Coordinates of C-alpha atoms and ligand atoms in Angstrom, one line a residue:
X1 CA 199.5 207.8 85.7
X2 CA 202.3 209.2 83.3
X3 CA 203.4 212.5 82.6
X4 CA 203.8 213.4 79.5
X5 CA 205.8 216.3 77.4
X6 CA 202.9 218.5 76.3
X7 CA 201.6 218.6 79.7
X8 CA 199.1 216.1 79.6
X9 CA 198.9 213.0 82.2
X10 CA 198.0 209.8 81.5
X11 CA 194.6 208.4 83.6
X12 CA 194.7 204.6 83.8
X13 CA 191.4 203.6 85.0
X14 CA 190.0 201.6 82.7
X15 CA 191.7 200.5 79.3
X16 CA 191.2 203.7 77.1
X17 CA 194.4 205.5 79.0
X18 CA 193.4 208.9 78.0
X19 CA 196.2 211.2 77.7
X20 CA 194.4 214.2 80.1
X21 CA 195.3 218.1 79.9
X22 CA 195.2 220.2 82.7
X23 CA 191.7 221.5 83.7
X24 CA 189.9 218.9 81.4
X25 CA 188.2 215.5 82.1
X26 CA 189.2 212.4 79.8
X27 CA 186.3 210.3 77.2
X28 CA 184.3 208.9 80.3
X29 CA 183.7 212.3 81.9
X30 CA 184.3 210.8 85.1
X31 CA 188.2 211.2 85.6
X32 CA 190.1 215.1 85.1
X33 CA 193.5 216.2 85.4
X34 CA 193.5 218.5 88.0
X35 CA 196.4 219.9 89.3
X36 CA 198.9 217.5 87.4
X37 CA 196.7 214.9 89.0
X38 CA 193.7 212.6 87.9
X39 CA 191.2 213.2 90.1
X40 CA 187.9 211.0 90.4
X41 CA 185.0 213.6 89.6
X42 CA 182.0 212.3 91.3
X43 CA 182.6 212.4 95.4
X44 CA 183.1 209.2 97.1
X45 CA 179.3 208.5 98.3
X46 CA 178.8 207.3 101.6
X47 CA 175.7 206.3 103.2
X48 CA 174.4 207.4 106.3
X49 CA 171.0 206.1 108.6
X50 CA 170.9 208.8 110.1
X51 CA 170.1 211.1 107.2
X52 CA 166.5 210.7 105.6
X53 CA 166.1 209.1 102.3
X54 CA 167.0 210.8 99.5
X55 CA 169.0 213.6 102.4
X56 CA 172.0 214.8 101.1
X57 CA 175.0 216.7 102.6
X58 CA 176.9 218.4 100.2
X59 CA 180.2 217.4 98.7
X60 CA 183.2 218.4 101.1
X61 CA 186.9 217.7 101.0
X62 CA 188.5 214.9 103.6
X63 CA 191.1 217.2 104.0
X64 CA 188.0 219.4 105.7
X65 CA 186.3 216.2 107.7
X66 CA 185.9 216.8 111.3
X67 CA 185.2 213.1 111.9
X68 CA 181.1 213.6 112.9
X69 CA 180.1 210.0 111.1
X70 CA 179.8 208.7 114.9
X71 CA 179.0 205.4 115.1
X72 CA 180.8 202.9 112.3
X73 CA 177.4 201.0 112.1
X74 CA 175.5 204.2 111.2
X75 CA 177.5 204.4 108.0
X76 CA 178.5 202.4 104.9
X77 CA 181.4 203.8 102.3
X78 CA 180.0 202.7 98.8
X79 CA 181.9 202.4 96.0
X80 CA 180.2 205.4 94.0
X81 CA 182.9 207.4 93.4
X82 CA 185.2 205.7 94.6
X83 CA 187.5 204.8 91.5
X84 CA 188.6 201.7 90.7
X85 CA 191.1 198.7 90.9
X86 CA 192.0 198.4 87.2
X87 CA 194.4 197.5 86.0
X88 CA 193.7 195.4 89.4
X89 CA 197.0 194.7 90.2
X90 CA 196.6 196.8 93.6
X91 CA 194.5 196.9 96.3
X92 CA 190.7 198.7 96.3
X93 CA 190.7 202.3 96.5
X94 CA 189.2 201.7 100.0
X95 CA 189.2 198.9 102.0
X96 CA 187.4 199.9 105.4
X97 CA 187.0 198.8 108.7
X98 CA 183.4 198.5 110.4
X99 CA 182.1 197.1 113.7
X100 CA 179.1 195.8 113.8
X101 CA 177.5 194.7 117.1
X102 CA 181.1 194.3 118.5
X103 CA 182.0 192.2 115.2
X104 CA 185.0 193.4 113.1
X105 CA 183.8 193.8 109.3
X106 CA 186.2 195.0 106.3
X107 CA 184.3 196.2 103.0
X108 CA 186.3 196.6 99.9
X109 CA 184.8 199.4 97.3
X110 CA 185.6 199.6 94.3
X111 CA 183.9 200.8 90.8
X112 CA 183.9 197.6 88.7
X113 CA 184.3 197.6 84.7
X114 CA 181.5 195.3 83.7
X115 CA 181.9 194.6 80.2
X116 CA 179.8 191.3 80.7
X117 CA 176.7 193.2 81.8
X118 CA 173.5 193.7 81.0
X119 CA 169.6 194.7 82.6
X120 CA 166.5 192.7 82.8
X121 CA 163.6 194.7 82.0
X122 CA 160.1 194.0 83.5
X123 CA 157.4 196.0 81.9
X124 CA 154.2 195.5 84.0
X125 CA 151.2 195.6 80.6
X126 CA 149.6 192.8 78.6
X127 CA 149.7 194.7 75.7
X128 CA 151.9 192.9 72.9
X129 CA 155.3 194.6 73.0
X130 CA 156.6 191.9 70.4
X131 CA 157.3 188.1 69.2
X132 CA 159.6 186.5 72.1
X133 CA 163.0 186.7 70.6
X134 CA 162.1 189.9 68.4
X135 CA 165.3 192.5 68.5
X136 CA 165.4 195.4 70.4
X137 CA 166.7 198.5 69.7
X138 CA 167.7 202.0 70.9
X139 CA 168.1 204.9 67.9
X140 CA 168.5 202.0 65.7
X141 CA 171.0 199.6 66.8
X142 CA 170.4 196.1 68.3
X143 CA 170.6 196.5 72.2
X144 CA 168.8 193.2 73.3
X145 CA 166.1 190.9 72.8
X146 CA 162.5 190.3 73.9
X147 CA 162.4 187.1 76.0
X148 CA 159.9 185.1 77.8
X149 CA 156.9 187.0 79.6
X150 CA 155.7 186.4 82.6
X151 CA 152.6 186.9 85.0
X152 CA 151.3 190.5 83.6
X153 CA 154.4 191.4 82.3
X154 CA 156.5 191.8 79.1
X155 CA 160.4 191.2 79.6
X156 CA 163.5 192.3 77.7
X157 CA 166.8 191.3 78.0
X158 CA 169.4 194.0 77.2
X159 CA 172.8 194.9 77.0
X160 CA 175.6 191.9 77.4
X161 CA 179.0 191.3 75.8
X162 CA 177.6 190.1 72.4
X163 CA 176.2 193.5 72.0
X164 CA 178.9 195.8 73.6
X165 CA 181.8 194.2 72.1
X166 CA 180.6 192.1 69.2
X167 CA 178.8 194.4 66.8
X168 CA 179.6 197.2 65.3
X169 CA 180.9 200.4 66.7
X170 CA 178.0 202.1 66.8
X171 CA 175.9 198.7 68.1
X172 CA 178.3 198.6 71.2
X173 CA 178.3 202.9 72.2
X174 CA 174.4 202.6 71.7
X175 CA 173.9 199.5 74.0
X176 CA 176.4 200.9 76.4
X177 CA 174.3 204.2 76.3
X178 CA 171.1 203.3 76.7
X179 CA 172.5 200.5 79.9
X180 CA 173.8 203.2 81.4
X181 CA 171.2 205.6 81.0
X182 CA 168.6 202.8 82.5
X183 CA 170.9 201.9 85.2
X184 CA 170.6 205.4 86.2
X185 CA 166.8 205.6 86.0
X186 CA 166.3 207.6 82.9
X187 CA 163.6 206.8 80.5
X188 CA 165.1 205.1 77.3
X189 CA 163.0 204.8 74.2
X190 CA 162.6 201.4 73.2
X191 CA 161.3 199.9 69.5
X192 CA 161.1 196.2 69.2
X193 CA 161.2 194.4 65.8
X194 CA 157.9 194.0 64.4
X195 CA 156.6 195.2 67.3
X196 CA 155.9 198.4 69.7
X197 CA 157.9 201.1 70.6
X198 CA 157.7 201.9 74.2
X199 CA 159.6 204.4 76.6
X200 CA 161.1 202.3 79.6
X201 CA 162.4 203.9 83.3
X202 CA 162.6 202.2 86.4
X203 CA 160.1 202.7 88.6
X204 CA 158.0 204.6 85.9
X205 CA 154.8 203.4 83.8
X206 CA 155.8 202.1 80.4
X207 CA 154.5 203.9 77.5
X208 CA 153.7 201.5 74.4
X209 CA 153.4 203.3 71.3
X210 CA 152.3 206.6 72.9
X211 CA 150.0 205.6 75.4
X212 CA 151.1 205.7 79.1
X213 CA 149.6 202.5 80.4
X214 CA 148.1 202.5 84.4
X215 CA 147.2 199.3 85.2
X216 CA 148.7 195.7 85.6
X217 CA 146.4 193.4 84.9
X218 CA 144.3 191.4 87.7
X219 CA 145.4 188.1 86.4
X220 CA 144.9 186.4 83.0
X221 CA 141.0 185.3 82.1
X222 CA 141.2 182.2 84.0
X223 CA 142.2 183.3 87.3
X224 CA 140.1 186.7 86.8
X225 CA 137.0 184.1 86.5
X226 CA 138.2 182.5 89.4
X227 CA 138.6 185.4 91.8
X228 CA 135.1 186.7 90.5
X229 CA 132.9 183.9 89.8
X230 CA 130.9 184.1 92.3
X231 CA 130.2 187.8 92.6
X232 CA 128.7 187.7 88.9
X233 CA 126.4 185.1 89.7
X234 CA 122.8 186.5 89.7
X235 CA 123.7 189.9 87.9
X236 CA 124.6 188.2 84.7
X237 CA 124.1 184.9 82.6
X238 CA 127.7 185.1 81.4
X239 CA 130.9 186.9 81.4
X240 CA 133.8 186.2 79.1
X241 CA 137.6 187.6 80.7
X242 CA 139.0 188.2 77.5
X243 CA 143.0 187.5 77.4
X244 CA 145.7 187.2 75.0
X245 CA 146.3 184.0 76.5
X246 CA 144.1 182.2 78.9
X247 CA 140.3 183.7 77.8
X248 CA 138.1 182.7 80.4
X249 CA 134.2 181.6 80.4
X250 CA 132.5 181.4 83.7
X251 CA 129.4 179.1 82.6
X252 CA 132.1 176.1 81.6
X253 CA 135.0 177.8 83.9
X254 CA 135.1 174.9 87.5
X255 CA 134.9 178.2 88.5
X256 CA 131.6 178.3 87.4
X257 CA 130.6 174.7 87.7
X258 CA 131.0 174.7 91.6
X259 CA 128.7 177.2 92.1
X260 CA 125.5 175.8 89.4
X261 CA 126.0 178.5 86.9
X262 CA 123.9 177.6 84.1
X263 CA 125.0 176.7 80.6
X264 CA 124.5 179.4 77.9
X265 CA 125.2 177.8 74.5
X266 CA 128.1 180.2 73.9
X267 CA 130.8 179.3 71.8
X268 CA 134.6 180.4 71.8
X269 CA 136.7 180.7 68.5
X270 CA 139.7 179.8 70.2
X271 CA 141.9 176.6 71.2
X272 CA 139.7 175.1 73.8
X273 CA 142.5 174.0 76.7
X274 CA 140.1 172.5 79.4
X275 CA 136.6 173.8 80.4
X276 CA 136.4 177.7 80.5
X277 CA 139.9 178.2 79.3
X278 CA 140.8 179.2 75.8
X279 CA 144.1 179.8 74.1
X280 CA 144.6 181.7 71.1
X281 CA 141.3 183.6 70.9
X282 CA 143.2 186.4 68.7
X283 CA 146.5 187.2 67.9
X284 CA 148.5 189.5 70.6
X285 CA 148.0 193.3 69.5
X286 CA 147.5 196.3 71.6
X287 CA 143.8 196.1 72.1
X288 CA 141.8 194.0 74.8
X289 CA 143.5 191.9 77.2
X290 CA 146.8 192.0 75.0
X291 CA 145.0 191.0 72.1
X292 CA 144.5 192.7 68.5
X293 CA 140.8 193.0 69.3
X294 CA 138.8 196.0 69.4
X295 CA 135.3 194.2 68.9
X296 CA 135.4 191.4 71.4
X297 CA 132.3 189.8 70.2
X298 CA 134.6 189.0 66.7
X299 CA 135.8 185.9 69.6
X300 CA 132.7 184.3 69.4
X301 CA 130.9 181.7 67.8
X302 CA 126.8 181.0 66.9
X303 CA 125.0 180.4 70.1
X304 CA 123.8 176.9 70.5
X305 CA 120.1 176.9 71.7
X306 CA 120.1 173.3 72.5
X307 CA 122.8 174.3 75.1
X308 CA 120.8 177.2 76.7
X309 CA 121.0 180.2 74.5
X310 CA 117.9 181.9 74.5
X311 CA 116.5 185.5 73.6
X312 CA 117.1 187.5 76.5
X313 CA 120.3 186.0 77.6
X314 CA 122.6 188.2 78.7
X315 CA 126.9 188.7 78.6
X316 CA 129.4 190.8 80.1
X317 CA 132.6 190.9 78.2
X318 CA 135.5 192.6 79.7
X319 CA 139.5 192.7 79.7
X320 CA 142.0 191.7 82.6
X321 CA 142.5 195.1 84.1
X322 CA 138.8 195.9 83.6
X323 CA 140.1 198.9 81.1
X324 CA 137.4 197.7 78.3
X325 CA 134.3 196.2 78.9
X326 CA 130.9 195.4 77.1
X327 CA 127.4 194.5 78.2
X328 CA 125.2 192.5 75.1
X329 CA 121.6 191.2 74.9
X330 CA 120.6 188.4 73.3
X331 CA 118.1 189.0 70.4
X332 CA 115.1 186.9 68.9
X333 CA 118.0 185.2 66.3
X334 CA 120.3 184.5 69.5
X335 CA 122.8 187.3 68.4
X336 CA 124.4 189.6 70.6
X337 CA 123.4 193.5 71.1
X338 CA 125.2 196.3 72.7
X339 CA 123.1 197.3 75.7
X340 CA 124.2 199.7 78.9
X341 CA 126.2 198.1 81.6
X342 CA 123.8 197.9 84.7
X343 CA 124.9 199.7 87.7
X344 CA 125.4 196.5 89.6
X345 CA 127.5 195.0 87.1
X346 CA 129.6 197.9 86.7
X347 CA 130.6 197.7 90.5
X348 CA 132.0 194.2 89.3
X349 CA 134.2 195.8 86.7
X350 CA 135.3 198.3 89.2
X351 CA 136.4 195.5 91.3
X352 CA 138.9 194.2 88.5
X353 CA 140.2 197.4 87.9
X354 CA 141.0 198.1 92.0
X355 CA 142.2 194.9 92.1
X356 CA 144.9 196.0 89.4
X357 CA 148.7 197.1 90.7
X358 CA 149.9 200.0 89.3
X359 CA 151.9 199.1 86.2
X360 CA 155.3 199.8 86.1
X361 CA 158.8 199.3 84.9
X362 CA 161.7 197.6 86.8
X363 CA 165.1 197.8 85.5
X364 CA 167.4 195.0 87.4
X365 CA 171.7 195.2 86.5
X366 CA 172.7 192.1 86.1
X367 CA 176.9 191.6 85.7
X368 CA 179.7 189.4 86.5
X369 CA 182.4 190.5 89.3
X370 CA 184.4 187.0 89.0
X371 CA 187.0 189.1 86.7
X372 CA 189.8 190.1 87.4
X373 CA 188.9 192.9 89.7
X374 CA 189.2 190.1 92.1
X375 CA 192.5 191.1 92.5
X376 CA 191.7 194.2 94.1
X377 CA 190.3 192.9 96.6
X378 CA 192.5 189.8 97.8
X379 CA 195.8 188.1 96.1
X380 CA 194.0 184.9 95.1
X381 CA 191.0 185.8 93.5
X382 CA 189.1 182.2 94.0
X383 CA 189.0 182.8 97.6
X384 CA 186.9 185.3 97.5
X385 CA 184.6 183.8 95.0
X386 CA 184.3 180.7 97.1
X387 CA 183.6 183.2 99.9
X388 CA 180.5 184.9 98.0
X389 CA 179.3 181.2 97.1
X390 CA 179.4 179.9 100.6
X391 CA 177.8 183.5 101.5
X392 CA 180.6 184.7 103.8
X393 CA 181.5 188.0 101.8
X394 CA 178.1 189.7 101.4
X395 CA 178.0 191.4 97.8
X396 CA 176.1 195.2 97.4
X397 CA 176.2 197.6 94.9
X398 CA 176.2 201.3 96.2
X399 CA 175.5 200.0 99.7
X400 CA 172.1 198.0 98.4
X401 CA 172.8 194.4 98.5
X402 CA 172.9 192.3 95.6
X403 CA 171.1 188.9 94.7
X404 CA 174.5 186.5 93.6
X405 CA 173.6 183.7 91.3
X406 CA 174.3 180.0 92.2
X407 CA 176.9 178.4 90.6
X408 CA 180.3 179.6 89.4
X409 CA 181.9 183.2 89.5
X410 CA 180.4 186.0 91.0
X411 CA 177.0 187.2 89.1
X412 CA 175.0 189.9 90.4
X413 CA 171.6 191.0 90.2
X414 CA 170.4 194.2 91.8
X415 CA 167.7 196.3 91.8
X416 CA 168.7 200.0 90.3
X417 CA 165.7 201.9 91.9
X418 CA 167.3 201.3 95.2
X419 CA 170.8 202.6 94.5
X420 CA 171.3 206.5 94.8
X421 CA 171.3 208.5 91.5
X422 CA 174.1 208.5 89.0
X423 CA 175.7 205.5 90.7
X424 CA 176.7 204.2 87.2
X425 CA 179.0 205.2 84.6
X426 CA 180.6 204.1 81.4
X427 CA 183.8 203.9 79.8
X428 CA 184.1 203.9 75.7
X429 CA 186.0 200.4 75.5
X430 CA 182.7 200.1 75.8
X431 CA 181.9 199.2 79.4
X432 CA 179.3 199.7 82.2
X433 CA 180.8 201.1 85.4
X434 CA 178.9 200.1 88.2
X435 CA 179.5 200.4 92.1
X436 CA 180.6 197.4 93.8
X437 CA 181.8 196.4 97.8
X438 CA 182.2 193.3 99.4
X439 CA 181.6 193.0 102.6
X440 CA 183.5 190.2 105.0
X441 CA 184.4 189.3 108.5
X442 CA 188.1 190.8 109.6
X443 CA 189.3 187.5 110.0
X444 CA 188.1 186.0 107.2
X445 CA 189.4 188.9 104.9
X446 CA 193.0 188.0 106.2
X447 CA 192.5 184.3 105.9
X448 CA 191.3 184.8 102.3
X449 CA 194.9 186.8 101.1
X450 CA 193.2 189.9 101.8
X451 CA 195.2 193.0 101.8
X452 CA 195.5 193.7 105.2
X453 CA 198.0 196.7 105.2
X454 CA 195.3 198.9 103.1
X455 CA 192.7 198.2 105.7
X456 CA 191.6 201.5 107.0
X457 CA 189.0 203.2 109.4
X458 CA 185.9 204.3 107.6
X459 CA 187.1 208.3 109.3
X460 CA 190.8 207.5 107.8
X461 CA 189.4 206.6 104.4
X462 CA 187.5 209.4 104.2
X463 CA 190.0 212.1 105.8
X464 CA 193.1 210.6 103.5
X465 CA 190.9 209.7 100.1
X466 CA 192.7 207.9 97.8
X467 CA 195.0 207.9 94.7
X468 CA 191.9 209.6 92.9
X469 CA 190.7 212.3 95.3
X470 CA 189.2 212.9 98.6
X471 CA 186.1 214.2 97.5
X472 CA 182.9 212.9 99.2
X473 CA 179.2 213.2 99.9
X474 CA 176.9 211.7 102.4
X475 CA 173.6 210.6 101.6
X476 CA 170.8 209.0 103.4
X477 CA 170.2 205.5 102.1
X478 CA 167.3 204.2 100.3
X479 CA 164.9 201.4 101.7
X480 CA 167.0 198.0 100.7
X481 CA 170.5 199.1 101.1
X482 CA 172.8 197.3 104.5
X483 CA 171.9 200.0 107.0
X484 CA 167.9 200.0 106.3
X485 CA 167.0 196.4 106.0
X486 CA 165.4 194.2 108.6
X487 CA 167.3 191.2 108.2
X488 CA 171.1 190.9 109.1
X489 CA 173.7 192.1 107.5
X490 CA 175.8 188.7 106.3
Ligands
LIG501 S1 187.8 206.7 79.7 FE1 187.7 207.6 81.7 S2 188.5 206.0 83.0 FE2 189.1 205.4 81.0 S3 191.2 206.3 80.8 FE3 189.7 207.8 80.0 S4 189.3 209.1 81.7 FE4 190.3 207.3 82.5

């Protein structure tokens, strides 16, 4: 922090260096000069079981803490709010002590600077939210890409140095923007290249081009014939699960076969795979099953009489989530007529649509810690990577432990619906600021060039603050973070 002649200080958390005034905040909105001081303007959050979820007691000054956390194991300092290491030559803004079941436990907090960083998106529909690969954007600029789907869901990758840093200006603040505004479980509104537009939040339904959708589907066609085979039999001659990529028949499904159901002569415009199981019926769209369909009988061929076809001969045709559905006759020329769905066969449908999970969206940070804020937390920085790989410093973000990937550095996954609100922030290099502790045994800290002098007790840490302030709030933790999970802590 410099002073400088006109009265404004310099803050040095991140590499912007705003020159500050008194009484206002620098670019990020997250540091002020406040008293000829820069002060961190979110309170240091700390966690405590004790409080419901979601519980909050209001921000107070350390100067005014009475000590009441109680137990050490009742409580976890996060690093929301806590400032940062950068330029990481010094130690942590906290470094704490904890004991745990008699163990000794230090957790460095810090807020990290993540400009390799990015979200995976899952988006629970079928419906076709582009081409994999297609570009996605927010208000314009290129913010990610779509990439491959998976079981009932549509994924995007977002965010990520190539788009912070290696657009344009406007590429980077927009990707930056709409990271941190999905880290923090707003909705962000989505269009995809060639494709949908669709409004994302974390733990919210999508909404593609409008429509909010409900359902996930059951499964694709295939496994939807599978789980409901045998309940059709009797009620129907045939059913067709109609899916954007595994359409299923049940009269040629194995499904089918194992239980005598009778050939009907039908035939599939699609790629046949194996028996019962179609590729490529239509091409993806927003209509059934994921398909561009809106008349499912357009998927079928002539009926084959020498195969079984006959006047009379009835179909159910419905989607995976049992959203659309359609009940046909055979008539005297072996083509299909709308008819009403019989009351028992409409229990059936039922059936697929209870059998759906709510759709939703799941937003998942993803960054890498192996930087240099490293530094902050130990005087050779491989040590503690080596220490995360061989799972002896546990890894959380605000206080909800974080998934580290195999191999080198330190990369992070974590869920943001489980940290509490706001815990992210931004800086206009542009960056992602994100909350991050490790947590280790006392003796390994030391043995891993820990910083042992700025080890502190969690009711130290929060009477002194640090550089930035000795603001905090205590908040009851969510259901995943260290102090609420079954399993143990490292
Ligand atoms: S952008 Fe924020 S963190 Fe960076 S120097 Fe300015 S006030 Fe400090």
């Amino acid at each position: 922090m410099n002073q400088r002649q006109d009265g404004k200080i310099r803050c040095d958390a991140c590499p912007v260096m705003c020159y500050i005034a008194e009484g206002n905040s620098g670019a990020c909105d997250r540091y002020a000069n406040h008293g000829g001081q820069i002060v961190r303007l979110d309170p240091l959050t700390i966690l405590d079981r004790r409080l419901a979820a979601g519980d909050s007691v209001k921000p107070f000054l350390g100067a005014n803490w009475d000590g009441g956390l109680g137990q050490e194991d009742e409580v976890f300092v996060t690093a929301i709010g806590a400032g940062t290491t950068y330029p990481d030559y010094k130690p942590a803004p906290f470094i704490v002590s904890r004991e745990i079941e008699g163990v000794d436990f230090v957790t460095v907090v810090t807020e990290a600077i993540f400009s390799y960083c990015g979200v995976k998106v899952k988006i629970d529909t079928d419906r076709h939210l582009g081409k994999e690969g297609a570009v996605v954007r927010s208000s314009g600029e290129a913010v990610g890409l779509v990439i491959t789907s998976e079981y009932g869901s549509q994924m995007l990758s977002l965010g990520g140095v190539d788009h912070l840093t290696g657009g344009s200006k406007g590429e980077g603040r927009e990707t930056c923007d709409a990271l941190m505004r999905l880290c923090n479980k707003e909705a962000v509104e989505l269009s995809i290249d060639g494709g949908a537009t669709v409004i994302v939040q974390a733990g919210q339904p999508p909404i593609v081009d409008g429509v909010r959708e409900e359902r996930m589907r059951v499964g694709c066609g295939s496994a939807t014939i599978g789980m409901f085979a045998s309940q059709w039999q009797g009620l129907v001659d045939e059913v067709v699960v109609v899916d954007d990529h595994i359409t299923g028949v049940v009269s040629e499904h194995q499904a089918g076969k194992v239980i005598d159901w009778q050939e009907t002569g039908i035939r599939i415009k699609g790629r046949r795979s194996t028996p019962g199981r179609y590729f490529q019926v239509a091409e993806p769209g927003l209509g059934w099953g994921g398909t561009d369909i809106e008349d499912p009988l357009t998927i079928l061929g002539d009926w084959n009489a020498a195969k079984g076809a006959r006047p009379g001969l009835t179909l159910l045709m419905v989607s995976t989530t049992g959203e659309q559905f359609g009940y046909y006759c055979l008539d005297d020329d072996l083509v299909p007529q709308p008819a009403p769905l019989p009351e028992t066969l409409q229990a059936t449908v039922d059936l697929i649509t209870e059998n759906c999970e709510p759709a939703l969206c799941t937003v998942l940070f993803m960054g890498g810690a192996g930087g240099s804020l490293r530094a902050g937390a130990t005087r050779n920085p491989v040590k503690l990577t080596r220490s995360v790989q061989k799972k002896h410093t546990a890894v959380s973000c605000g206080g909800v432990p974080a998934y580290v990937w195999p191999g080198g550095g330190i990369t992070i996954m974590v869920d943001v619906l489980n940290l509490p609100d706001n815990a992210f922030g931004y800086v206009p290099t542009p960056a992602i600021v994100a909350p991050l502790e490790f947590t280790v045994r006392r003796e390994d800290y030391h043995d891993l060039g820990g910083y042992d002098d700025a080890v502190r007790s969690i009711t130290k840490a929060i009477e002194d603050g640090s550089e930035y302030g000795v603001n905090s709030r205590v908040v009851g933790p969510g259901p995943n973070t260290f102090l609420t999970r079954d399993d143990k802590e490292i």
